[in-house]
Amino acid sequence: MEKILIVGGGYAGFYAAWGLEKKLRPGEADVTLVDPHGYMTYQPFLPEVTAGSIEARHVMVSLRRHLHRTSIIAGHTTSIDHAHRTATVRTKDGALREIEYDTIVVTAGAVTRTFPVPGIEQEAIGLKHVEEAVAIRDQLLTAFDRAALLPPGVERRRLLTVTVVGGGFTGVEVFGELLSLATSMLRAYPELSRDDLGFHLVDSNDRILPEVTDEPGRWVVRHLKKRGAHVHLGTQVVSAADGRIMLSTGESYGNGLLIWAAGNGSNPVVARNTDLPVDGRGLVRVRADLRVGTSDAPVPNAWAAGDNAAVPDLASPVPGARTVPNAQHAVRQGKLLAANVTADLRGKQPRQYLHHSLGTVATLGIGQGIFQYRRLVIKGFPAWLMHRGYHVLAVPTWERKIRVLLVWASAVLFGRDIIPLATVQRPRAAFLAGGDPFAGSDGERACAPRAVAGADEPPADVPAPHGKPELSVVRDAG
């Protein structure tokens, strides 16, 4: 059988595999999908996960549950050697495995674009994965608990200051959602006031939301400022070290939570570790039919789509335009990949990718949003309803649609859940610290029994037992 390898299980990869299962006849091809996570994340919902409007697992679609005829390999593709039709995969146990294939589909996605700014590696959290969204939510909720114990002042305000870098859809949506969450939480914290909150949106461009026209973008800025936010346009973060933000304008302030959403960077596997042709941005060069290569030099048996591919935008009047990296394109490109790979296997002509935008829509928090389709602009509550309606229809599988709808319905009656689970990132901390989950900055505790059954003598650094054996907590020297 033809061996088809799909690299990446995001939108494009998941829909490509899902479509191939529906289109391929039994015995026609063997499909393998490599992904480090084992699930597809519906990224447009991540801002709502950070605000507690959607449960984290509800934005994840299990690959194994829905891909019944596809072999799933939990691992990270480290290199692609198309000349020899092999890909190297590092599995979760650290072993390197070489996979042979006949046809490859590259849908590895993109990574968060970063810059060499002091403090970013230590302080910033991205927003491409559900784990990041959960960490952002828990960090903000925990900051409220800590700030409530402090008197009004610099440290309290620092804890409740949030900075989002990046004025694209991801940055603006997570900024609006967290601002909405923080404002609503003040009702549960009578010790705190609106003056204790500090929300900063920073972008190096002179406008936000480049996918909408100028006036809707300016309206979003005015709207956020009315809600107490600080919007810094034409500004860069020059340092984030030691919990302090320094801007290129000279402004400086204490910061508790830093979210980095400054756009996409090329996937290192695609940009540096493959012999497939890439452009200057590190994206795979593809034709309009999603085959790798150019019209003059196609690469046989290689296809690519999604955020790691430079897909021609045939719907754009601008010559040489490429489709923007968003879910609207990735989902449709994934479906076309399945159709075109199947057609190519059967000796038929693949179709070109052509999609006219359905418009752009963004949430700005509970009850607030912005929508634009050509000259039609809708703001406020109707746009927020359109955002939720569109994305609940777009999220894969009826199971996930129903789960999301049920959470939204319960929130109407009971509000958002504001319980933090920050200690889930250190699950053994309470066990090692004798029931205190907050002991030690990083759970640096050792747990040693005072007596071990069958042992002749206790450990050298633990006193001899008296009476019943018990657990002793020993703080690490560090």
XYZ file of C-alpha atoms in Angstrom:
478
model
C 0.000 0.000 0.000
C 0.954 3.619 -0.484
C 2.450 4.981 2.728
C 1.217 8.478 3.578
C 2.903 10.377 6.408
C 1.232 13.434 7.953
C 3.548 15.635 10.041
C 1.502 17.513 12.653
C -1.995 17.030 14.032
C -3.257 20.611 14.115
C -6.167 21.906 12.043
C -4.751 21.050 8.644
C -3.224 17.745 9.719
C -6.289 16.536 11.601
C -8.708 17.414 8.807
C -6.373 15.917 6.204
C -6.238 12.602 8.096
C -9.972 12.697 8.842
C -10.736 13.332 5.176
C -8.380 10.613 3.951
C -10.129 8.068 6.169
C -13.419 8.971 4.502
C -12.092 9.049 0.929
C -9.574 6.210 0.730
C -10.771 2.727 -0.062
C -9.721 -0.108 2.287
C -6.231 -1.243 1.348
C -5.582 1.776 -0.881
C -3.136 3.541 1.440
C -1.657 3.356 4.914
C -1.855 6.704 6.771
C 0.420 7.631 9.678
C 0.166 10.867 11.648
C 2.977 12.146 13.888
C 2.144 14.662 16.597
C 3.731 15.303 20.001
C 0.421 15.892 21.793
C -2.061 13.334 20.501
C -4.821 15.900 20.186
C -5.843 18.848 18.043
C -6.274 22.173 19.849
C -8.977 24.535 18.621
C -6.877 27.643 19.150
C -9.602 30.311 18.642
C -11.071 29.159 21.963
C -7.838 29.546 23.948
C -8.585 33.160 25.004
C -11.862 31.939 26.506
C -10.004 29.147 28.295
C -7.777 31.767 29.933
C -10.915 33.564 31.152
C -12.636 30.418 32.421
C -15.467 30.631 29.877
C -14.577 27.228 28.400
C -13.100 24.161 30.058
C -9.595 23.372 28.828
C -10.283 19.824 27.654
C -13.268 20.957 25.611
C -11.021 22.743 23.097
C -8.985 19.581 22.503
C -10.011 16.901 20.012
C -8.473 13.478 20.606
C -6.729 12.135 17.515
C -7.112 8.501 18.544
C -10.804 8.861 19.301
C -11.665 10.215 15.863
C -8.982 8.751 13.566
C -9.745 5.040 13.617
C -7.830 4.000 10.482
C -4.778 6.218 11.019
C -1.650 5.124 12.874
C -0.852 7.737 15.528
C 2.740 8.225 16.651
C 3.195 10.414 19.731
C 6.423 12.174 18.915
C 8.148 15.220 17.496
C 9.391 15.225 13.907
C 12.991 16.450 13.986
C 13.898 16.234 10.286
C 12.501 15.360 6.856
C 14.660 13.828 4.115
C 12.316 13.803 1.164
C 15.003 12.714 -1.268
C 15.138 9.388 0.579
C 11.467 9.470 1.663
C 12.259 9.292 5.364
C 11.403 11.381 8.427
C 13.115 11.225 11.809
C 10.839 11.316 14.854
C 11.782 11.688 18.511
C 9.245 9.757 20.574
C 8.224 10.653 24.103
C 10.778 8.281 25.600
C 13.539 10.226 23.835
C 14.291 7.573 21.234
C 14.837 8.519 17.586
C 12.778 6.609 15.065
C 13.077 6.728 11.282
C 9.817 6.496 9.356
C 9.688 5.643 5.671
C 6.949 7.009 3.469
C 5.863 7.368 -0.156
C 3.882 10.613 0.217
C 4.345 13.282 2.860
C 1.891 15.930 4.079
C 3.590 18.684 6.079
C 1.192 20.392 8.488
C 3.528 21.018 11.422
C 2.132 24.493 12.126
C 4.074 27.480 13.396
C 5.668 28.495 16.688
C 5.377 31.697 18.689
C 7.649 34.399 17.329
C 10.031 35.733 19.952
C 12.801 38.321 20.117
C 15.988 38.555 22.192
C 14.440 40.676 24.939
C 15.879 40.337 28.467
C 13.512 38.483 30.772
C 11.274 36.959 28.105
C 12.503 33.407 28.617
C 11.970 33.685 32.365
C 8.710 35.657 32.475
C 6.623 35.256 29.308
C 3.899 32.728 28.515
C 2.773 32.090 24.934
C -0.728 31.209 23.769
C -0.583 28.433 21.206
C -1.257 25.493 23.495
C -3.998 24.730 25.973
C -1.435 24.214 28.736
C -0.356 27.830 28.283
C -3.960 29.046 28.483
C -4.519 27.125 31.727
C -1.289 28.475 33.214
C -2.291 32.061 32.354
C -5.682 31.637 34.002
C -4.294 30.022 37.133
C -1.566 32.639 37.488
C -4.069 35.495 37.333
C -6.480 33.851 39.780
C -3.652 33.079 42.191
C -2.453 36.684 41.932
C -5.869 37.852 43.163
C -5.578 35.623 46.235
C -2.102 36.943 46.996
C -2.980 40.579 46.342
C -5.997 40.394 48.654
C -3.630 39.752 51.576
C -1.529 42.842 50.871
C -2.184 46.470 51.767
C -2.782 48.938 48.911
C 0.503 49.800 47.270
C 3.102 48.984 44.667
C 3.342 45.246 45.298
C -0.414 44.702 45.192
C -0.670 46.579 41.902
C 2.289 44.689 40.457
C 0.623 41.363 41.158
C -2.540 42.514 39.360
C -0.772 44.014 36.342
C -1.037 42.099 33.065
C 0.926 42.853 29.899
C 0.033 41.347 26.536
C 2.564 41.790 23.730
C 1.003 41.581 20.279
C -2.008 43.354 18.799
C -3.186 40.632 16.445
C -6.329 38.608 17.009
C -4.767 36.313 19.623
C -3.307 39.187 21.635
C -6.399 41.377 21.508
C -8.766 38.520 22.339
C -6.805 37.236 25.336
C -6.363 40.830 26.521
C -10.100 41.543 26.324
C -11.049 38.252 27.951
C -8.633 38.637 30.870
C -9.700 42.244 31.393
C -13.314 41.061 31.533
C -12.414 38.269 33.971
C -10.372 40.517 36.264
C -13.047 43.212 36.372
C -15.770 40.698 37.230
C -13.625 39.086 39.951
C -13.499 42.327 41.938
C -16.985 41.484 43.226
C -15.531 38.424 44.976
C -12.610 40.391 46.435
C -13.939 43.351 48.464
C -10.357 44.071 49.595
C -9.434 45.046 46.020
C -10.563 47.908 43.776
C -10.465 48.776 40.098
C -7.468 51.017 40.757
C -5.438 47.948 41.715
C -5.722 46.499 38.187
C -3.248 47.335 35.465
C -3.744 46.019 31.926
C -1.256 46.915 29.170
C -1.489 45.950 25.485
C 1.770 46.556 23.596
C 2.290 46.422 19.834
C 5.146 47.685 17.689
C 2.772 48.765 14.906
C 0.715 51.943 14.978
C -2.549 49.958 14.959
C -4.018 46.681 16.175
C -5.997 43.951 14.412
C -4.394 44.260 10.947
C -7.091 41.957 9.490
C -9.743 44.696 9.923
C -9.760 48.178 8.439
C -8.517 51.261 10.270
C -11.737 52.545 11.839
C -12.824 49.245 13.467
C -9.267 48.909 14.791
C -9.400 52.398 16.306
C -12.800 51.622 17.823
C -11.332 48.575 19.586
C -8.559 50.754 21.062
C -11.096 53.320 22.310
C -13.287 50.563 23.702
C -10.422 48.964 25.650
C -9.306 52.318 27.040
C -12.834 53.027 28.286
C -12.586 49.808 30.249
C -9.427 51.059 31.940
C -6.789 49.452 29.721
C -3.525 51.002 28.565
C -2.794 50.521 24.853
C 0.780 51.218 23.732
C 1.030 51.438 19.929
C 4.271 51.888 18.037
C 5.986 50.591 21.155
C 8.278 47.675 21.946
C 9.126 45.858 25.147
C 12.874 46.312 25.670
C 13.088 44.412 28.960
C 10.902 42.155 31.077
C 13.511 41.130 33.622
C 12.794 40.802 37.337
C 9.060 41.375 37.022
C 9.433 44.834 35.534
C 8.431 45.945 32.029
C 10.497 48.581 30.259
C 9.069 50.035 27.055
C 10.849 51.709 24.164
C 9.027 54.931 25.073
C 10.893 55.031 28.380
C 7.902 53.983 30.470
C 8.507 51.382 33.148
C 6.169 49.547 35.532
C 5.983 46.454 37.720
C 4.320 43.469 36.071
C 2.801 40.252 37.359
C 1.757 38.363 34.215
C 3.360 38.629 30.766
C 1.682 37.053 27.726
C 3.634 36.931 24.480
C 1.406 36.894 21.369
C 3.638 38.706 18.885
C 2.748 36.577 15.883
C 3.995 33.389 14.275
C 7.537 32.189 13.753
C 8.560 29.513 11.280
C 8.608 25.940 12.542
C 12.279 24.956 13.034
C 11.697 21.533 11.458
C 10.401 23.129 8.281
C 12.756 26.097 8.208
C 16.034 24.283 8.900
C 15.677 20.509 8.964
C 14.203 19.512 5.635
C 15.252 19.391 1.995
C 11.844 20.662 0.885
C 11.929 24.153 -0.681
C 11.226 26.998 1.756
C 10.919 30.744 1.281
C 12.745 33.538 3.097
C 10.352 33.333 6.045
C 10.989 29.630 6.573
C 7.653 28.497 5.092
C 7.274 25.582 2.692
C 6.743 26.775 -0.866
C 3.507 25.333 -2.224
C 1.411 25.749 -5.320
C -2.248 26.696 -5.323
C -3.197 23.002 -5.288
C -1.124 22.593 -2.069
C 1.560 20.504 -3.746
C 5.051 21.473 -2.576
C 7.103 23.409 -5.117
C 6.270 25.928 -7.812
C 4.351 25.735 -11.072
C 7.660 25.257 -12.880
C 9.227 22.875 -10.376
C 6.705 20.767 -8.438
C 8.019 18.335 -5.839
C 6.475 14.897 -6.372
C 4.692 13.185 -3.490
C 4.969 16.202 -1.166
C 2.112 18.378 0.084
C 1.843 21.112 2.702
C -0.732 23.490 4.197
C -1.556 25.477 7.277
C 0.674 27.886 9.177
C 3.926 26.266 7.979
C 3.122 26.768 4.284
C 3.156 29.770 1.968
C -0.179 29.089 0.264
C -1.093 31.380 -2.669
C -4.262 33.379 -2.018
C -6.192 33.190 -5.273
C -9.039 35.236 -3.772
C -6.790 38.257 -3.182
C -6.503 40.979 -5.829
C -2.881 41.513 -4.778
C -0.441 39.577 -6.981
C 1.647 37.093 -5.022
C -0.508 37.334 -1.896
C -0.455 34.438 0.574
C -3.277 33.208 2.772
C -3.140 34.510 6.327
C -2.359 31.940 9.047
C -5.718 31.377 10.700
C -8.127 28.542 11.443
C -10.513 29.573 8.679
C -7.885 28.721 6.042
C -6.190 25.809 7.820
C -9.398 23.803 8.194
C -10.337 24.225 4.538
C -6.807 23.536 3.362
C -6.780 20.335 5.397
C -9.970 19.152 3.748
C -8.586 19.978 0.300
C -5.359 18.120 1.130
C -7.365 14.944 1.693
C -9.174 15.380 -1.620
C -6.045 16.244 -3.604
C -3.848 13.488 -2.180
C -6.587 10.974 -2.946
C -7.014 12.350 -6.456
C -3.255 12.201 -7.060
C -3.125 8.566 -5.940
C -5.832 7.731 -8.463
C -4.201 9.654 -11.301
C -6.696 12.496 -11.249
C -6.097 16.253 -11.313
C -5.978 18.014 -7.923
C -8.014 21.165 -7.336
C -6.643 24.581 -6.472
C -7.328 26.188 -3.124
C -9.682 29.146 -3.368
C -11.495 30.560 -0.365
C -13.190 33.921 -0.033
C -13.053 35.195 3.537
C -16.212 34.915 5.601
C -15.169 38.015 7.511
C -13.239 38.501 10.719
C -14.631 38.345 14.224
C -13.017 38.776 17.630
C -14.189 38.555 21.218
C -13.249 41.375 23.587
C -14.651 39.742 26.712
C -18.097 38.699 27.888
C -20.726 40.526 25.832
C -18.211 42.490 23.730
C -16.842 41.822 20.257
C -16.046 43.171 16.795
C -17.013 41.739 13.391
C -16.196 42.950 9.896
C -17.142 41.602 6.484
C -16.008 43.944 3.734
C -17.669 47.265 4.658
C -20.084 45.773 7.163
C -18.927 46.347 10.742
C -20.796 45.056 13.805
C -19.715 45.945 17.342
C -20.549 45.012 20.893
C -22.985 42.300 21.983
C -24.194 41.203 18.499
C -20.590 40.713 17.366
C -19.847 38.705 20.512
C -22.811 36.415 19.764
C -21.575 36.020 16.187
C -18.119 35.076 17.483
C -19.530 32.357 19.691
C -21.952 31.136 17.044
C -19.314 30.852 14.345
C -16.725 29.092 16.465
C -19.082 26.611 18.083
C -20.070 25.572 14.549
C -16.418 25.437 13.460
C -15.007 23.387 16.361
C -14.742 19.737 15.197
C -17.158 16.992 16.269
C -20.632 17.279 17.763
C -19.320 16.002 21.070
C -17.123 19.068 21.501
C -19.815 21.464 20.260
C -22.280 20.165 22.857
C -19.735 20.284 25.690
C -18.861 23.900 24.905
C -22.533 24.900 24.663
C -23.294 23.292 28.027
C -20.461 25.201 29.723
C -21.701 28.468 28.223
C -25.259 27.691 29.365
C -24.145 26.960 32.924
C -22.138 30.203 32.980
C -25.307 32.164 32.239
C -26.832 30.783 35.445
C -23.814 30.565 37.742
C -21.106 32.736 36.208
C -17.550 31.737 35.447
C -15.630 29.382 37.697
C -12.868 31.325 39.479
C -11.141 28.445 41.257
C -7.408 28.347 40.459
C -5.565 25.050 40.053
C -2.041 26.423 39.928
C -0.674 23.609 42.083
C -1.610 21.067 39.387
C 1.676 22.049 37.764
C 3.418 20.648 40.886
C 1.235 17.626 41.670
C 3.633 16.117 44.213
C 4.199 19.298 46.227
C 1.521 18.650 48.862
C 2.572 15.028 49.213
C 6.224 15.904 49.699
C 5.509 18.837 52.011
C 3.211 17.043 54.414
C -0.010 18.572 53.053
C 1.255 22.079 52.298
C 1.043 22.524 48.486
C 2.729 25.933 48.654
C 5.838 24.838 50.563
C 9.022 25.462 48.571
C 9.234 27.649 45.526
C 9.351 24.718 43.122
C 8.263 21.858 45.275
C 11.884 21.290 46.295
C 11.096 18.901 49.099
C 12.351 15.435 49.800
C 10.220 12.870 51.548
C 12.015 10.147 53.503
C 10.521 7.527 55.835
C 11.866 7.465 59.386
C 11.747 3.685 59.285
C 11.815 1.331 56.327
C 10.376 -2.128 56.707
C 13.116 -4.722 56.708
C 15.946 -2.201 56.914
C 18.691 -2.688 59.451
C 19.197 1.004 60.123
C 17.618 4.330 59.113
C 19.097 6.637 56.466
C 22.135 8.522 57.720
C 20.500 11.959 57.539
C 17.296 10.927 59.338
C 17.111 10.427 63.128
C 16.357 6.945 64.388
C 12.618 6.292 64.777
C 10.817 6.255 68.084
C 7.518 4.447 68.117
C 5.453 4.303 64.936
C 7.092 5.017 61.581
C 6.170 8.397 60.143
C 7.053 10.574 57.190
C 9.661 13.249 57.640
C 9.946 16.256 55.335
C 13.477 17.421 54.649
C 14.075 20.717 52.874
C 16.556 20.490 50.037
C 19.785 22.401 50.656
C 19.089 24.572 47.623
